[in-house]
Structure formats: structure tokens, C-alpha cells
Short mmCIF file of C-alpha atoms in Angstrom, two decimals:
data_model
loop_
_atom_site.label_atom_id
_atom_site.label_comp_id
_atom_site.label_asym_id
_atom_site.label_seq_id
_atom_site.Cartn_x
_atom_site.Cartn_y
_atom_site.Cartn_z
CA UNK A 28 -13.87 -17.31 -11.89
CA UNK A 29 -12.31 -14.24 -13.41
CA UNK A 30 -10.17 -11.60 -11.71
CA UNK A 31 -9.03 -8.29 -13.08
CA UNK A 32 -5.85 -6.47 -11.98
CA UNK A 33 -5.72 -2.77 -12.56
CA UNK A 34 -1.97 -2.07 -12.70
CA UNK A 35 0.78 0.20 -13.92
CA UNK A 36 1.87 -0.60 -17.53
CA UNK A 37 2.88 -4.21 -17.67
CA UNK A 38 6.18 -3.32 -19.42
CA UNK A 39 7.27 -1.32 -16.32
CA UNK A 40 6.76 -4.28 -13.90
CA UNK A 41 9.62 -6.46 -12.60
CA UNK A 42 8.06 -9.90 -12.14
CA UNK A 43 10.86 -11.04 -9.86
CA UNK A 44 10.02 -8.29 -7.28
CA UNK A 45 6.39 -7.36 -7.86
CA UNK A 46 3.66 -8.41 -5.41
CA UNK A 47 0.95 -7.99 -8.01
CA UNK A 48 2.64 -10.44 -10.22
CA UNK A 49 2.82 -12.86 -7.30
CA UNK A 50 -0.96 -12.57 -6.79
CA UNK A 51 -1.60 -12.99 -10.56
CA UNK A 52 0.48 -16.20 -10.61
CA UNK A 53 -1.23 -17.55 -7.46
CA UNK A 54 -4.68 -16.77 -9.06
CA UNK A 55 -3.60 -18.55 -12.26
CA UNK A 56 -2.41 -21.56 -10.28
CA UNK A 57 -5.88 -21.64 -8.62
CA UNK A 58 -7.50 -21.92 -12.14
CA UNK A 59 -8.76 -18.44 -12.03
CA UNK A 60 -8.80 -16.42 -15.30
CA UNK A 61 -6.41 -13.44 -14.90
CA UNK A 62 -7.02 -10.21 -16.83
CA UNK A 63 -5.08 -6.93 -16.76
CA UNK A 64 -5.69 -3.30 -17.53
CA UNK A 65 -4.41 0.19 -16.68
CA UNK A 66 -6.63 2.74 -14.95
CA UNK A 67 -7.05 4.63 -18.28
CA UNK A 68 -8.73 1.48 -19.66
CA UNK A 69 -11.68 1.82 -17.28
CA UNK A 70 -14.94 3.28 -18.68
CA UNK A 71 -18.60 3.69 -17.80
CA UNK A 72 -21.66 4.02 -20.03
CA UNK A 73 -24.73 5.06 -18.09
CA UNK A 74 -24.73 3.03 -14.87
CA UNK A 75 -22.70 0.18 -16.37
CA UNK A 76 -18.87 -0.07 -16.10
CA UNK A 77 -16.53 -1.63 -18.60
CA UNK A 78 -12.90 -1.98 -19.40
CA UNK A 79 -10.62 -2.49 -22.25
CA UNK A 80 -8.67 -5.40 -20.94
CA UNK A 81 -6.48 -8.38 -21.83
CA UNK A 82 -6.55 -11.99 -20.60
CA UNK A 83 -3.07 -13.04 -19.58
CA UNK A 84 -1.10 -16.11 -18.64
CA UNK A 85 1.33 -14.70 -16.01
CA UNK A 86 3.69 -17.74 -15.73
CA UNK A 87 6.07 -17.85 -17.46
CA UNK A 88 6.00 -14.01 -17.64
CA UNK A 89 3.95 -13.10 -19.71
CA UNK A 90 1.57 -14.26 -22.42
CA UNK A 91 -1.00 -11.44 -23.22
CA UNK A 92 -4.04 -11.81 -25.43
CA UNK A 93 -5.37 -9.11 -27.56
CA UNK A 94 -7.40 -6.55 -25.48
CA UNK A 95 -11.14 -5.99 -26.02
CA UNK A 96 -14.03 -4.36 -24.23
CA UNK A 97 -15.73 -6.36 -21.44
CA UNK A 98 -18.20 -5.40 -18.78
CA UNK A 99 -16.77 -5.10 -15.28
CA UNK A 100 -19.68 -7.13 -13.90
CA UNK A 101 -18.16 -10.13 -15.79
CA UNK A 102 -15.41 -10.29 -13.11
CA UNK A 103 -15.81 -11.77 -9.73
CA UNK A 104 -13.05 -9.75 -8.30
CA UNK A 105 -11.05 -6.65 -9.31
CA UNK A 106 -7.73 -5.88 -7.62
CA UNK A 107 -6.89 -2.12 -7.67
CA UNK A 108 -3.02 -2.35 -7.64
CA UNK A 109 -2.04 0.86 -9.25
CA UNK A 110 1.02 2.32 -7.43
CA UNK A 111 0.80 5.91 -6.01
CA UNK A 112 0.70 8.80 -6.47
CA UNK A 113 -2.91 9.09 -5.60
CA UNK A 114 -3.58 11.81 -8.10
CA UNK A 115 -6.61 12.80 -10.04
CA UNK A 116 -6.34 9.80 -12.42
CA UNK A 117 -6.19 7.40 -9.51
CA UNK A 118 -9.17 9.00 -7.76
CA UNK A 119 -11.31 8.89 -10.93
CA UNK A 120 -10.38 5.19 -11.39
CA UNK A 121 -11.68 4.47 -7.95
CA UNK A 122 -15.04 6.16 -8.88
CA UNK A 123 -15.29 4.09 -12.06
CA UNK A 124 -14.56 0.90 -10.00
CA UNK A 125 -17.42 1.94 -7.64
CA UNK A 126 -19.81 1.61 -10.55
CA UNK A 127 -18.71 -2.08 -10.76
CA UNK A 128 -19.05 -2.39 -7.06
CA UNK A 129 -22.64 -1.30 -7.19
CA UNK A 130 -23.15 -4.11 -9.68
CA UNK A 131 -21.97 -6.65 -7.23
CA UNK A 132 -18.27 -6.95 -8.08
CA UNK A 133 -15.78 -7.30 -5.26
CA UNK A 134 -13.13 -4.62 -5.58
CA UNK A 135 -9.90 -4.88 -3.47
CA UNK A 136 -9.27 -2.71 -1.79
CA UNK A 137 -12.61 -0.96 -1.43
CA UNK A 138 -12.49 2.14 -3.67
CA UNK A 139 -13.99 4.46 -1.02
CA UNK A 140 -11.37 3.34 1.46
CA UNK A 141 -8.53 3.83 -1.04
CA UNK A 142 -9.62 7.52 -1.15
CA UNK A 143 -10.10 7.86 2.56
CA UNK A 144 -7.00 6.16 3.84
CA UNK A 145 -4.07 8.28 2.91
CA UNK A 146 -1.08 6.07 3.65
CA UNK A 147 0.37 8.65 6.07
CA UNK A 148 -2.83 10.18 7.46
CA UNK A 149 -4.75 6.85 7.77
CA UNK A 150 -2.45 5.76 10.59
CA UNK A 151 -3.63 8.82 12.70
CA UNK A 152 -6.72 6.82 13.51
CA UNK A 153 -4.41 4.82 15.67
CA UNK A 154 -2.26 7.59 17.01
CA UNK A 155 -1.99 5.85 20.42
CA UNK A 156 0.12 3.38 18.56
CA UNK A 157 2.40 5.87 16.89
CA UNK A 158 5.45 8.04 17.80
CA UNK A 159 4.49 11.63 18.65
CA UNK A 160 3.18 13.05 15.34
CA UNK A 161 2.11 16.46 13.91
CA UNK A 162 0.49 17.13 10.52
CA UNK A 163 0.59 20.96 9.75
CA UNK A 164 1.30 23.57 7.16
CA UNK A 165 2.33 26.41 9.52
CA UNK A 166 6.13 26.63 9.96
CA UNK A 167 5.93 28.01 13.49
CA UNK A 168 3.91 24.93 14.58
CA UNK A 169 6.35 22.46 13.03
CA UNK A 170 9.35 24.31 14.42
CA UNK A 171 7.83 24.23 17.90
CA UNK A 172 7.14 20.51 17.59
CA UNK A 173 10.66 19.77 16.37
CA UNK A 174 12.16 21.74 19.20
CA UNK A 175 10.04 19.83 21.68
CA UNK A 176 10.82 16.36 20.22
CA UNK A 177 14.45 16.89 19.36
CA UNK A 178 15.32 14.91 16.20
CA UNK A 179 12.36 14.42 13.80
CA UNK A 180 11.48 13.06 10.42
CA UNK A 181 9.56 14.99 7.77
CA UNK A 182 7.27 13.05 5.39
CA UNK A 183 5.41 14.44 2.36
CA UNK A 184 1.76 13.19 2.54
CA UNK A 185 1.79 12.04 -1.05
CA UNK A 186 5.11 10.26 -1.10
CA UNK A 187 5.86 6.65 -1.57
CA UNK A 188 8.78 4.31 -1.08
CA UNK A 189 10.60 6.65 1.23
CA UNK A 190 10.89 9.41 -1.40
CA UNK A 191 11.26 12.87 0.11
CA UNK A 192 11.47 11.66 3.66
CA UNK A 193 14.00 13.86 5.61
CA UNK A 194 15.68 13.37 8.91
CA UNK A 195 16.14 16.69 10.80
CA UNK A 196 18.77 16.72 13.62
CA UNK A 197 18.06 18.52 16.83
CA UNK A 198 18.79 22.18 16.49
CA UNK A 199 19.50 21.97 12.72
CA UNK A 200 20.43 25.20 11.03
CA UNK A 201 18.08 26.26 8.22
CA UNK A 202 14.99 24.43 9.60
CA UNK A 203 12.68 27.32 8.93
CA UNK A 204 13.75 27.60 5.28
CA UNK A 205 13.47 23.78 4.88
CA UNK A 206 9.95 23.85 6.33
CA UNK A 207 8.96 26.62 3.95
CA UNK A 208 10.18 24.48 1.12
CA UNK A 209 8.41 21.22 2.01
CA UNK A 210 5.05 23.09 2.84
CA UNK A 211 5.33 25.08 -0.38
CA UNK A 212 5.27 28.31 1.57
CA UNK A 213 2.67 27.01 4.08
CA UNK A 214 0.25 25.90 1.46
CA UNK A 215 0.67 22.08 1.90
CA UNK A 216 0.55 20.10 5.13
CA UNK A 217 3.44 17.78 5.93
CA UNK A 218 3.89 14.98 8.55
CA UNK A 219 6.48 15.46 11.25
CA UNK A 220 7.28 12.57 13.56
CA UNK A 221 9.69 12.08 16.41
CA UNK A 222 12.74 10.21 15.01
CA UNK A 223 12.86 6.63 16.30
CA UNK A 224 16.54 5.42 16.42
CA UNK A 225 15.21 1.81 16.27
CA UNK A 226 14.64 2.31 12.62
CA UNK A 227 18.52 1.79 12.16
CA UNK A 228 17.77 -1.84 13.31
CA UNK A 229 14.98 -2.17 10.83
CA UNK A 230 11.44 -1.17 9.77
CA UNK A 231 9.12 -4.13 9.93
CA UNK A 232 6.64 -4.56 7.02
CA UNK A 233 3.74 -6.65 8.04
CA UNK A 234 1.15 -7.91 5.47
CA UNK A 235 -2.39 -8.29 6.78
CA UNK A 236 -5.06 -10.29 4.79
CA UNK A 237 -8.61 -9.73 5.77
CA UNK A 238 -7.32 -8.30 9.13
CA UNK A 239 -4.85 -11.10 9.88
CA UNK A 240 -1.07 -10.87 9.74
CA UNK A 241 0.06 -13.38 7.07
CA UNK A 242 3.72 -12.55 6.99
CA UNK A 243 6.49 -10.03 7.62
CA UNK A 244 10.00 -8.94 6.78
CA UNK A 245 12.45 -6.55 8.55
CA UNK A 246 13.87 -3.90 6.31
CA UNK A 247 17.24 -2.58 7.34
CA UNK A 248 18.54 0.71 5.88
CA UNK A 249 21.67 0.70 3.77
CA UNK A 250 24.84 2.19 5.42
CA UNK A 251 24.64 5.93 5.73
CA UNK A 252 20.80 6.15 5.41
CA UNK A 253 17.91 5.85 7.86
CA UNK A 254 15.29 4.94 5.26
CA UNK A 255 14.75 1.26 5.07
CA UNK A 256 12.56 1.09 1.91
CA UNK A 257 13.70 -1.69 -0.38
CA UNK A 258 13.34 0.66 -3.38
CA UNK A 259 16.07 2.85 -1.73
CA UNK A 260 18.52 0.10 -1.01
CA UNK A 261 17.15 -1.30 2.12
CA UNK A 262 17.88 -5.03 2.79
CA UNK A 263 15.09 -7.55 3.59
CA UNK A 264 15.61 -9.91 6.53
CA UNK A 265 13.50 -12.78 7.81
CA UNK A 266 11.63 -11.95 11.06
CA UNK A 267 8.94 -12.89 13.45
CA UNK A 268 6.22 -10.77 14.97
CA UNK A 269 6.80 -9.63 18.56
CA UNK A 270 3.97 -9.61 21.10
CA UNK A 271 3.69 -5.83 20.64
CA UNK A 272 3.34 -6.10 16.93
CA UNK A 273 0.67 -8.86 17.20
CA UNK A 274 -1.20 -6.41 19.56
CA UNK A 275 -0.95 -3.68 16.88
CA UNK A 276 -2.40 -6.00 14.20
CA UNK A 277 -5.23 -7.00 16.53
CA UNK A 278 -6.12 -3.36 17.24
CA UNK A 279 -6.09 -2.53 13.51
CA UNK A 280 -8.04 -5.65 12.33
CA UNK A 281 -11.63 -4.61 12.97
CA UNK A 282 -11.22 -1.21 11.13
CA UNK A 283 -9.49 -2.75 8.17
CA UNK A 284 -12.17 -5.46 7.74
CA UNK A 285 -15.12 -3.12 8.29
CA UNK A 286 -13.74 -0.78 5.64
CA UNK A 287 -12.95 -3.36 2.88
CA UNK A 288 -9.23 -3.18 3.21
CA UNK A 289 -8.45 -6.86 2.36
CA UNK A 290 -4.82 -6.60 1.57
CA UNK A 291 -2.78 -4.09 3.65
CA UNK A 292 0.90 -3.54 4.55
CA UNK A 293 1.67 -1.75 7.80
CA UNK A 294 5.08 -0.50 8.83
CA UNK A 295 6.24 -0.88 12.45
CA UNK A 296 9.42 0.63 13.94
CA UNK A 297 10.45 -0.16 17.52
CA UNK A 298 6.99 -1.39 18.32
CA UNK A 299 5.28 1.80 17.00
CA UNK A 300 2.99 2.02 13.99
CA UNK A 301 4.45 4.19 11.23
CA UNK A 302 2.26 3.77 8.19
CA UNK A 303 -0.79 1.85 6.85
CA UNK A 304 -0.18 1.16 3.13
CA UNK A 305 -3.60 0.34 1.33
CA UNK A 306 -2.92 1.11 -2.37
CA UNK A 307 -0.47 -1.50 -3.71
CA UNK A 308 1.41 -2.97 -0.64
CA UNK A 309 4.60 -4.78 -1.44
CA UNK A 310 6.60 -7.45 0.32
CA UNK A 311 5.13 -10.77 -0.99
CA UNK A 312 8.21 -11.80 -2.97
CA UNK A 313 10.62 -11.02 -0.14
CA UNK A 314 8.61 -12.87 2.43
CA UNK A 315 8.28 -15.98 0.12
CA UNK A 316 12.01 -15.85 -0.62
CA UNK A 317 13.11 -15.55 3.01
CA UNK A 318 10.63 -17.87 4.73
CA UNK A 319 9.51 -20.26 2.00
CA UNK A 320 5.91 -19.46 2.93
CA UNK A 321 3.66 -19.52 -0.23
CA UNK A 322 2.16 -16.23 0.79
CA UNK A 323 0.48 -15.37 -2.51
CA UNK A 324 -1.14 -18.72 -2.59
CA UNK A 325 -2.45 -18.15 0.90
CA UNK A 326 -3.87 -14.76 -0.03
CA UNK A 327 -5.78 -16.20 -2.91
CA UNK A 328 -6.98 -19.05 -0.81
CA UNK A 329 -8.26 -16.64 1.82
CA UNK A 330 -10.04 -14.76 -0.93
CA UNK A 331 -11.78 -17.90 -2.24
CA UNK A 332 -12.63 -18.93 1.27
CA UNK A 333 -14.46 -15.56 1.72
CA UNK A 334 -16.30 -16.21 -1.66
CA UNK A 335 -17.51 -19.60 -0.50
CA UNK A 336 -19.20 -18.21 2.63
#
């Protein structure tokens, strides 16, 4: 079996923290050939797709063979694990991966769903599970919503890792000017949500594999901040799922499975769904470190189980 990982440049990856590396190591342990490429290495000639890729040995990190052209239909599975932003290059890569998909290759996550499930807007499909939320460009609408909800959080729709997320206090001065700025003078929509004080106790990242919760961590903000993202200094803690969180996973499961979203990370604050991360969800290393659960091995095992059906 061969698996291809479409990634950011290898030189920029920290193997001690990176979930893609954990998956690559688990695949290698399962005697699967592991190959890597960047989105810019994908190509199509007619109705056949190819790639300029390298075979690698990920453990110890990392032995890389010389790259060469290989047809994408030579791979049993392709992991699209390029980090956001979901820009033109990312979108075109998903279209090229669809050529391979038409040739029978399994692409994770499904390219069409990567385009359709914006990591902020995708959660709106389950708005009944979320805090009060508005997505809009018009300043007066956002101001009215903020006044009604009191303290709110502003999230850019293309952001990642907590970047650009702003907490706005009730009755804050300069709100109109701030909204003009974040909406680029009412040209771009932004997400506004009621602030959940429970975030100060942690934001739970739950990893779902084929619709099932496989592991979770609680991420606590660093002192003086409300953003719990690990990239911004949040601290990972061991945790267990509450009854409410299991119910959220159960409600999401059918849609995730039906739309080919095999590996997903959801964020839950105080029993409310915040985001559904589908591009390159993180957290494997932290879960494995805190719980001793071989999560990456379990993900690859689940994938192989699906192949054998």
C-alpha cells in the first residue's frame, strides 16, 4: 500500500508537534509506503493526475529519497494536510486531487468537502449546538448583535490558530471603527459570537475519525488571554468527554461521514460547538503525550479497516 501526504514544506514542520508527522510515522509502522509532496507538485495531463513526489522514511525524522513523477492513481490514499489559508493555490490543489479521486484514489479529506466546509462557516450547519452567532459585513448589523449579546468575539472567516480573533467588551468604545476595519469597509463578512466565559477554563479539541471521537484535549489560555490555541501559548491538559460533548459528536457524525470528512477536529467551549476543523486538524501529539493512547496508530488502523470492507 502507498499513501501520499500533501503538506507544507517538510523543512517547516516540527516533528515533535505535528499531527501529519504522527500519521506518517503510524503509516510507516503499518508497513505502508509513505510519500510526500507540496500542493505545487500536483499536476494533470488530460484526465490523468500526477505528482512530483518523494518517498520518505519518517522515523527517525526524516530520510527523503529523490523526487520523481508518479501517477496519483498509483497511491491507495492521499492525505490533503496542507495548512490554511484556503487560498487559490489550496483550492486548485483540491481540484487536481479530484482528478485522482475520479480514478479511484481515496482522498482524505474529500476535496469537494474541503472547499465546502469553511472552518468557521461549516459549523453553522449545526447552529443549534452553537453560541448565538452572526456572520455579516454590515457594520450596523454587527453593532446591533453586539449590543444584544453583550460581550462578543470577532473571528475572521479565513483565520487559523486563533489569529485575528478579538474579544470585544460590552459597550466598548470605537466598536464601529473596529468593525469597519475587520470587514474591510463592509466588503468582507466576519463571524461574531457571544463570548463564552467558560473558555477561560478551556476550549476542548476533539478529534473525530470516520465520525467517531478518538481522543480529546482541553486547551487552557495563557494568563491574560482568552484564546486557547496551542500556537498562541495555550496549555494542553488531559480530559474526558462529557455527556454533552458525546451528544455533539453523535449529531455531527452522519454529516461528516456522508461528506467524506474522515479526520476532523472540532472545538467545544462550555458544551457549545465553536468550530469544525477539516483542513489539517491538530492535536494528535498532545493527546498521545497526555493519555498514552496511540492515537495515530488507531487512525491508520481505522483507515485500513475501511479499506478491507
